[in-house]
């Protein structure tokens, strides 16, 4: 009989992090990756599990949370999801409703991107541009993104 590790690795994540909606594991993993302490340090499984355990009065271990985060378990109780949502300060709809969950996931992705110093610097510089200038920059980003994905089609004139 195999058992899960008593203290799972904090780096264990879902194998295919997705965008928008996604599996429960992907959603929980996104919360761990994006929602951080004010010092930018990630929360530990133990810390989140203890807070959820205290909130629900039910069993909620770090191992169980790690299993949810990595997709090894995928059927938590509604109370557990409510406790996770409260901890990470997201609406519980993030886990339940596809449209609302997708919108919240996009906001989390944006938050994660803005933590990147280079992205934040570009965004702050774009504040002073005209709407036409912002449109040009957006078009250029689209062209570069297609090129990096290997889509080498001619997008036409930029601007």
mmCIF file of C-alpha atoms in Angstrom:
data_model
loop_
_atom_site.group_PDB
_atom_site.id
_atom_site.type_symbol
_atom_site.label_atom_id
_atom_site.label_comp_id
_atom_site.label_asym_id
_atom_site.label_seq_id
_atom_site.Cartn_x
_atom_site.Cartn_y
_atom_site.Cartn_z
ATOM 1 C CA UNK A 1 0.000 0.000 0.000
ATOM 2 C CA UNK A 2 1.411 3.386 -0.993
ATOM 3 C CA UNK A 3 0.790 6.516 0.965
ATOM 4 C CA UNK A 4 1.042 10.152 0.029
ATOM 5 C CA UNK A 5 3.965 12.070 1.480
ATOM 6 C CA UNK A 6 3.326 13.593 4.888
ATOM 7 C CA UNK A 7 4.704 16.930 3.768
ATOM 8 C CA UNK A 8 4.125 17.241 0.019
ATOM 9 C CA UNK A 9 6.470 19.319 -2.047
ATOM 10 C CA UNK A 10 5.356 22.911 -2.371
ATOM 11 C CA UNK A 11 6.338 22.837 -6.022
ATOM 12 C CA UNK A 12 3.856 20.123 -7.006
ATOM 13 C CA UNK A 13 1.502 21.583 -9.605
ATOM 14 C CA UNK A 14 -1.036 20.474 -12.147
ATOM 15 C CA UNK A 15 0.632 18.994 -15.191
ATOM 16 C CA UNK A 16 -1.089 21.226 -17.731
ATOM 17 C CA UNK A 17 -1.818 24.675 -16.347
ATOM 18 C CA UNK A 18 -4.576 26.134 -18.471
ATOM 19 C CA UNK A 19 -6.073 29.474 -19.263
ATOM 20 C CA UNK A 20 -9.625 30.583 -18.714
ATOM 21 C CA UNK A 21 -11.679 27.805 -17.285
ATOM 22 C CA UNK A 22 -9.877 24.553 -16.682
ATOM 23 C CA UNK A 23 -9.682 21.735 -14.249
ATOM 24 C CA UNK A 24 -10.051 22.227 -10.544
ATOM 25 C CA UNK A 25 -6.345 21.451 -10.153
ATOM 26 C CA UNK A 26 -5.436 24.148 -12.682
ATOM 27 C CA UNK A 27 -7.613 26.686 -10.894
ATOM 28 C CA UNK A 28 -6.142 25.911 -7.475
ATOM 29 C CA UNK A 29 -2.625 25.937 -8.905
ATOM 30 C CA UNK A 30 -3.255 29.336 -10.501
ATOM 31 C CA UNK A 31 -4.303 30.711 -7.117
ATOM 32 C CA UNK A 32 -1.083 29.479 -5.522
ATOM 33 C CA UNK A 33 1.020 30.917 -8.368
ATOM 34 C CA UNK A 34 -0.629 34.333 -8.493
ATOM 35 C CA UNK A 35 -2.012 35.176 -5.049
ATOM 36 C CA UNK A 36 0.923 35.939 -2.773
ATOM 37 C CA UNK A 37 1.756 37.532 0.536
ATOM 38 C CA UNK A 38 2.540 41.273 0.484
ATOM 39 C CA UNK A 39 6.216 40.195 0.527
ATOM 40 C CA UNK A 40 5.534 38.286 -2.750
ATOM 41 C CA UNK A 41 6.300 34.960 -1.062
ATOM 42 C CA UNK A 42 3.933 32.102 -1.965
ATOM 43 C CA UNK A 43 1.656 30.538 0.613
ATOM 44 C CA UNK A 44 2.509 27.018 1.769
ATOM 45 C CA UNK A 45 0.118 24.096 1.505
ATOM 46 C CA UNK A 46 0.240 23.760 5.297
ATOM 47 C CA UNK A 47 -0.669 27.400 5.888
ATOM 48 C CA UNK A 48 -3.615 27.296 3.477
ATOM 49 C CA UNK A 49 -4.797 23.924 4.787
ATOM 50 C CA UNK A 50 -4.694 25.100 8.419
ATOM 51 C CA UNK A 51 -6.734 28.202 7.605
ATOM 52 C CA UNK A 52 -9.268 26.096 5.672
ATOM 53 C CA UNK A 53 -9.405 23.538 8.485
ATOM 54 C CA UNK A 54 -10.046 26.307 11.017
ATOM 55 C CA UNK A 55 -12.732 27.856 8.792
ATOM 56 C CA UNK A 56 -14.639 24.636 8.152
ATOM 57 C CA UNK A 57 -14.004 22.706 11.349
ATOM 58 C CA UNK A 58 -13.446 19.725 9.062
ATOM 59 C CA UNK A 59 -10.423 17.648 8.162
ATOM 60 C CA UNK A 60 -8.281 19.527 5.640
ATOM 61 C CA UNK A 61 -4.616 18.504 5.463
ATOM 62 C CA UNK A 62 -1.697 19.866 3.476
ATOM 63 C CA UNK A 63 -1.525 16.513 1.691
ATOM 64 C CA UNK A 64 -5.210 16.730 0.726
ATOM 65 C CA UNK A 65 -4.657 20.263 -0.604
ATOM 66 C CA UNK A 66 -1.607 19.108 -2.562
ATOM 67 C CA UNK A 67 -3.718 16.284 -4.022
ATOM 68 C CA UNK A 68 -6.372 18.793 -5.114
ATOM 69 C CA UNK A 69 -3.731 21.096 -6.564
ATOM 70 C CA UNK A 70 -2.070 18.328 -8.573
ATOM 71 C CA UNK A 71 -5.270 16.629 -9.742
ATOM 72 C CA UNK A 72 -4.785 13.469 -7.700
ATOM 73 C CA UNK A 73 -8.113 14.257 -6.009
ATOM 74 C CA UNK A 74 -10.837 16.215 -7.707
ATOM 75 C CA UNK A 75 -14.020 16.040 -5.666
ATOM 76 C CA UNK A 76 -13.757 18.368 -2.660
ATOM 77 C CA UNK A 77 -16.748 19.387 -0.602
ATOM 78 C CA UNK A 78 -18.446 22.694 -1.284
ATOM 79 C CA UNK A 79 -17.306 23.880 2.163
ATOM 80 C CA UNK A 80 -13.697 23.136 1.275
ATOM 81 C CA UNK A 81 -13.976 25.155 -1.933
ATOM 82 C CA UNK A 82 -15.643 27.995 -0.040
ATOM 83 C CA UNK A 83 -12.764 27.974 2.456
ATOM 84 C CA UNK A 84 -10.190 28.014 -0.369
ATOM 85 C CA UNK A 85 -12.024 30.884 -2.073
ATOM 86 C CA UNK A 86 -12.104 32.830 1.193
ATOM 87 C CA UNK A 87 -8.399 32.243 1.811
ATOM 88 C CA UNK A 88 -7.378 33.439 -1.657
ATOM 89 C CA UNK A 89 -10.027 36.200 -1.646
ATOM 90 C CA UNK A 90 -11.759 35.127 -4.838
ATOM 91 C CA UNK A 91 -15.464 34.470 -5.328
ATOM 92 C CA UNK A 92 -16.382 30.814 -4.877
ATOM 93 C CA UNK A 93 -17.847 31.096 -8.393
ATOM 94 C CA UNK A 94 -14.258 30.804 -9.626
ATOM 95 C CA UNK A 95 -14.577 27.067 -8.967
ATOM 96 C CA UNK A 96 -18.209 26.568 -10.056
ATOM 97 C CA UNK A 97 -19.349 28.834 -12.890
ATOM 98 C CA UNK A 98 -17.628 28.652 -16.254
ATOM 99 C CA UNK A 99 -18.320 32.232 -17.432
ATOM 100 C CA UNK A 100 -17.579 33.856 -14.095
ATOM 101 C CA UNK A 101 -14.696 31.459 -13.465
ATOM 102 C CA UNK A 102 -13.183 32.334 -16.847
ATOM 103 C CA UNK A 103 -13.429 36.057 -16.099
ATOM 104 C CA UNK A 104 -11.774 35.590 -12.713
ATOM 105 C CA UNK A 105 -9.065 33.409 -14.284
ATOM 106 C CA UNK A 106 -8.332 36.174 -16.813
ATOM 107 C CA UNK A 107 -8.022 38.689 -13.977
ATOM 108 C CA UNK A 108 -5.624 36.354 -12.171
ATOM 109 C CA UNK A 109 -3.563 35.944 -15.347
ATOM 110 C CA UNK A 110 -3.374 39.726 -15.715
ATOM 111 C CA UNK A 111 -2.347 40.100 -12.082
ATOM 112 C CA UNK A 112 0.384 37.522 -12.594
ATOM 113 C CA UNK A 113 1.613 39.298 -15.727
ATOM 114 C CA UNK A 114 1.681 42.672 -13.988
ATOM 115 C CA UNK A 115 3.949 41.203 -11.324
ATOM 116 C CA UNK A 116 6.547 40.754 -14.066
ATOM 117 C CA UNK A 117 8.673 43.904 -13.917
ATOM 118 C CA UNK A 118 9.052 44.132 -17.709
ATOM 119 C CA UNK A 119 5.326 43.857 -18.361
ATOM 120 C CA UNK A 120 4.555 46.352 -15.608
ATOM 121 C CA UNK A 121 7.095 48.809 -17.035
ATOM 122 C CA UNK A 122 5.557 48.581 -20.522
ATOM 123 C CA UNK A 123 2.041 49.007 -19.137
ATOM 124 C CA UNK A 124 3.035 52.092 -17.145
ATOM 125 C CA UNK A 125 4.712 53.660 -20.183
ATOM 126 C CA UNK A 126 1.630 52.956 -22.313
ATOM 127 C CA UNK A 127 -0.524 55.081 -19.988
ATOM 128 C CA UNK A 128 0.778 58.241 -21.689
ATOM 129 C CA UNK A 129 0.099 57.040 -25.246
ATOM 130 C CA UNK A 130 -2.825 58.082 -27.405
ATOM 131 C CA UNK A 131 -5.494 55.459 -28.186
ATOM 132 C CA UNK A 132 -3.926 55.126 -31.642
ATOM 133 C CA UNK A 133 -0.499 54.540 -30.104
ATOM 134 C CA UNK A 134 -1.903 51.883 -27.770
ATOM 135 C CA UNK A 135 -3.569 50.228 -30.783
ATOM 136 C CA UNK A 136 -0.262 50.172 -32.656
ATOM 137 C CA UNK A 137 1.542 48.620 -29.686
ATOM 138 C CA UNK A 138 -1.246 46.044 -29.361
ATOM 139 C CA UNK A 139 -0.918 45.141 -33.050
ATOM 140 C CA UNK A 140 2.854 44.782 -32.674
ATOM 141 C CA UNK A 141 2.421 42.487 -29.668
ATOM 142 C CA UNK A 142 -0.011 40.339 -31.687
ATOM 143 C CA UNK A 143 2.518 40.046 -34.540
ATOM 144 C CA UNK A 144 5.347 39.081 -32.187
ATOM 145 C CA UNK A 145 3.138 36.569 -30.341
ATOM 146 C CA UNK A 146 2.153 34.893 -33.637
ATOM 147 C CA UNK A 147 5.803 34.787 -34.714
ATOM 148 C CA UNK A 148 6.848 33.191 -31.420
ATOM 149 C CA UNK A 149 4.075 30.592 -31.744
ATOM 150 C CA UNK A 150 5.385 29.757 -35.206
ATOM 151 C CA UNK A 151 2.563 31.353 -37.173
ATOM 152 C CA UNK A 152 4.524 33.176 -39.872
ATOM 153 C CA UNK A 153 1.680 34.718 -41.833
ATOM 154 C CA UNK A 154 1.857 38.331 -43.004
ATOM 155 C CA UNK A 155 -0.472 40.369 -40.789
ATOM 156 C CA UNK A 156 -0.512 43.305 -43.202
ATOM 157 C CA UNK A 157 0.537 46.839 -42.333
ATOM 158 C CA UNK A 158 0.826 47.719 -38.665
ATOM 159 C CA UNK A 159 -0.930 50.816 -37.392
#
